[in-house]
Amino acid sequence: VPLEVPVRLAKVEVREAGADTLVTAIEILSPINKRPGRERQKYLRKRRELLRSEVHVMELDLLRGGERSPLETALPPAPYYVTLARVEHRPYVDVWPIQLTTRLPVLPVPLSAPDPDVPLDLGTIVPAVYERGGYATRIDYRQPVPPPPLEAEQPAWMEHRLAAH
């Protein structure tokens, strides 16, 4: 009998100490956020509510496949994106298109004024999560790359990276 496996999605929030007020929501997209259906609609509703609030919203899309979150203007081509909607700049957002072959960036995470942004080093955090999550033993890298297909020079780059590890 096929059973539905409950999906537990983690959330990352920056809250003001003492008051426990939400300052910045960091949304890490999962495949269910990007697949058509009820869960995507639920996520998009949550995203709209956050964008209408007095909360900064950072969206990390480190998945090559699926539907991107809607924006007014087209994004430059890239497999990964990070967007940051600062309360004081809406409806404009900062966008970081990230190429597969480049190091993940250090991003600014907004805090409450007058505190300065704090750096979020994705290039350090993502490998640490990979290591702690045991993905090296859970992913069979001999299998073909899942869709969408890699572009131009990316297959050779990926082969070189896998051979190095």
C-alpha positions as CSV (number, residue, x, y, z in Angstrom):
1,V,0.0,0.0,0.0
2,P,1.6,3.3,-1.0
3,L,1.9,5.6,2.0
4,E,2.3,9.3,2.0
5,V,5.5,10.3,3.7
6,P,5.1,13.5,5.6
7,V,7.5,16.2,4.5
8,R,9.1,18.2,7.3
9,L,10.2,21.6,6.1
10,A,12.6,23.5,8.2
11,K,12.3,27.3,8.5
12,V,15.0,29.8,9.2
13,E,13.9,33.0,10.9
14,V,15.8,36.0,12.3
15,R,13.9,37.3,15.3
16,E,14.5,40.4,17.5
17,A,15.8,39.3,20.9
18,G,13.4,39.9,23.8
19,A,10.4,40.9,21.7
20,D,10.6,37.8,19.5
21,T,9.4,39.9,16.6
22,L,10.1,38.3,13.1
23,V,12.7,40.5,11.3
24,T,13.8,38.3,8.4
25,A,12.3,35.1,7.0
26,I,14.8,33.0,5.0
27,E,12.9,30.6,2.8
28,I,14.9,27.6,1.5
29,L,12.9,26.2,-1.4
30,S,12.3,22.5,-1.6
31,P,11.0,20.5,-4.6
32,I,7.4,20.7,-3.3
33,N,7.6,24.5,-3.3
34,K,8.4,24.4,-7.0
35,R,6.1,21.6,-8.3
36,P,2.6,22.5,-9.5
37,G,0.0,21.6,-6.9
38,R,-1.4,22.3,-3.5
39,E,1.9,22.6,-1.6
40,R,3.2,25.2,-4.1
41,Q,0.0,27.2,-3.8
42,K,0.3,27.1,-0.1
43,Y,4.0,28.3,-0.3
44,L,3.1,31.1,-2.7
45,R,0.3,32.2,-0.3
46,K,2.8,32.3,2.6
47,R,5.3,34.2,0.4
48,R,2.6,36.8,-0.5
49,E,1.7,37.3,3.2
50,L,5.4,37.8,4.1
51,L,5.9,40.2,1.3
52,R,2.9,42.3,2.5
53,S,4.3,42.4,6.0
54,E,7.0,44.4,7.7
55,V,9.4,41.4,7.4
56,H,12.5,41.1,5.1
57,V,12.2,38.0,2.9
58,M,15.2,36.1,1.5
59,E,14.4,33.2,-0.8
60,L,17.1,30.6,-1.5
61,D,16.4,28.6,-4.7
62,L,19.2,26.1,-5.0
63,L,17.2,23.7,-7.1
64,R,17.8,23.6,-10.9
65,G,14.4,22.3,-11.7
66,G,10.8,23.3,-11.1
67,E,8.9,26.6,-11.4
68,R,10.7,29.7,-10.1
69,S,8.9,32.1,-7.7
70,P,7.2,34.8,-9.7
71,L,8.8,38.2,-10.2
72,E,7.7,41.1,-12.4
73,T,10.8,41.0,-14.7
74,A,12.6,38.1,-16.2
75,L,15.8,36.9,-14.5
76,P,19.1,36.3,-16.2
77,P,19.7,32.7,-17.0
78,A,21.2,30.7,-14.0
79,P,20.5,27.4,-12.4
80,Y,20.3,29.0,-8.9
81,Y,18.9,32.2,-7.5
82,V,18.7,34.1,-4.3
83,T,16.3,37.0,-3.9
84,L,16.1,39.5,-1.0
85,A,13.0,41.6,-0.6
86,R,13.9,44.3,2.0
87,V,10.9,46.0,3.6
88,E,12.2,49.5,2.7
89,H,12.8,48.7,-1.0
90,R,9.7,46.8,-2.0
91,P,8.4,46.2,-4.6
92,Y,12.0,45.9,-5.7
93,V,14.2,42.9,-4.8
94,D,17.9,42.2,-4.9
95,V,18.6,39.1,-7.1
96,W,21.7,37.0,-7.1
97,P,21.8,34.6,-10.1
98,I,24.3,31.9,-9.3
99,Q,26.0,29.8,-11.9
100,L,26.7,26.1,-11.2
101,T,30.4,26.6,-11.8
102,T,30.9,29.5,-9.3
103,R,31.3,29.5,-5.6
104,L,28.2,30.2,-3.6
105,P,28.1,33.9,-2.5
106,V,28.2,35.6,0.9
107,L,24.8,37.3,1.2
108,P,23.6,40.2,3.4
109,V,20.9,39.2,5.9
110,P,19.0,42.3,7.1
111,L,18.4,42.9,10.8
112,S,16.3,45.6,12.5
113,A,17.6,49.2,12.0
114,P,20.0,50.5,13.1
115,D,21.9,47.1,13.1
116,P,23.9,46.3,10.0
117,D,23.3,43.3,7.8
118,V,25.0,40.1,8.9
119,P,26.8,37.9,6.3
120,L,25.4,34.5,5.3
121,D,28.2,32.5,3.7
122,L,26.4,30.0,1.5
123,G,29.8,28.6,0.3
124,T,30.5,27.5,3.8
125,I,27.0,26.5,4.9
126,V,25.9,24.3,2.0
127,P,28.9,22.0,2.2
128,A,28.5,21.7,5.9
129,V,24.8,20.7,5.5
130,Y,25.8,18.3,2.8
131,E,28.4,16.7,5.1
132,R,26.1,16.6,8.2
133,G,23.2,15.2,6.2
134,G,25.3,12.3,4.9
135,Y,24.4,13.2,1.3
136,A,27.7,11.7,0.0
137,T,26.4,8.2,0.9
138,R,22.7,8.9,0.1
139,I,23.2,10.1,-3.5
140,D,24.4,7.8,-6.2
141,Y,26.6,10.0,-8.3
142,R,27.0,7.3,-11.0
143,Q,23.4,7.9,-12.1
144,P,22.7,10.4,-14.8
145,V,22.2,14.0,-13.7
146,P,18.5,14.6,-13.0
147,P,16.5,17.0,-15.1
148,P,16.9,19.7,-16.3
149,P,19.9,18.9,-18.5
150,L,23.2,20.6,-17.9
151,E,24.2,23.3,-20.3
152,A,27.3,23.5,-22.6
153,E,30.4,23.2,-20.5
154,Q,28.7,22.1,-17.3
155,P,28.9,18.3,-17.9
156,A,32.7,18.4,-18.3
157,W,33.0,20.7,-15.2
158,M,30.8,18.3,-13.2
159,E,32.8,15.2,-14.3
160,H,36.0,17.0,-13.3
161,R,34.5,17.9,-9.8
162,L,33.2,14.3,-9.2
163,A,36.6,12.8,-10.2
164,A,38.4,15.1,-7.8
165,H,36.2,13.7,-4.9
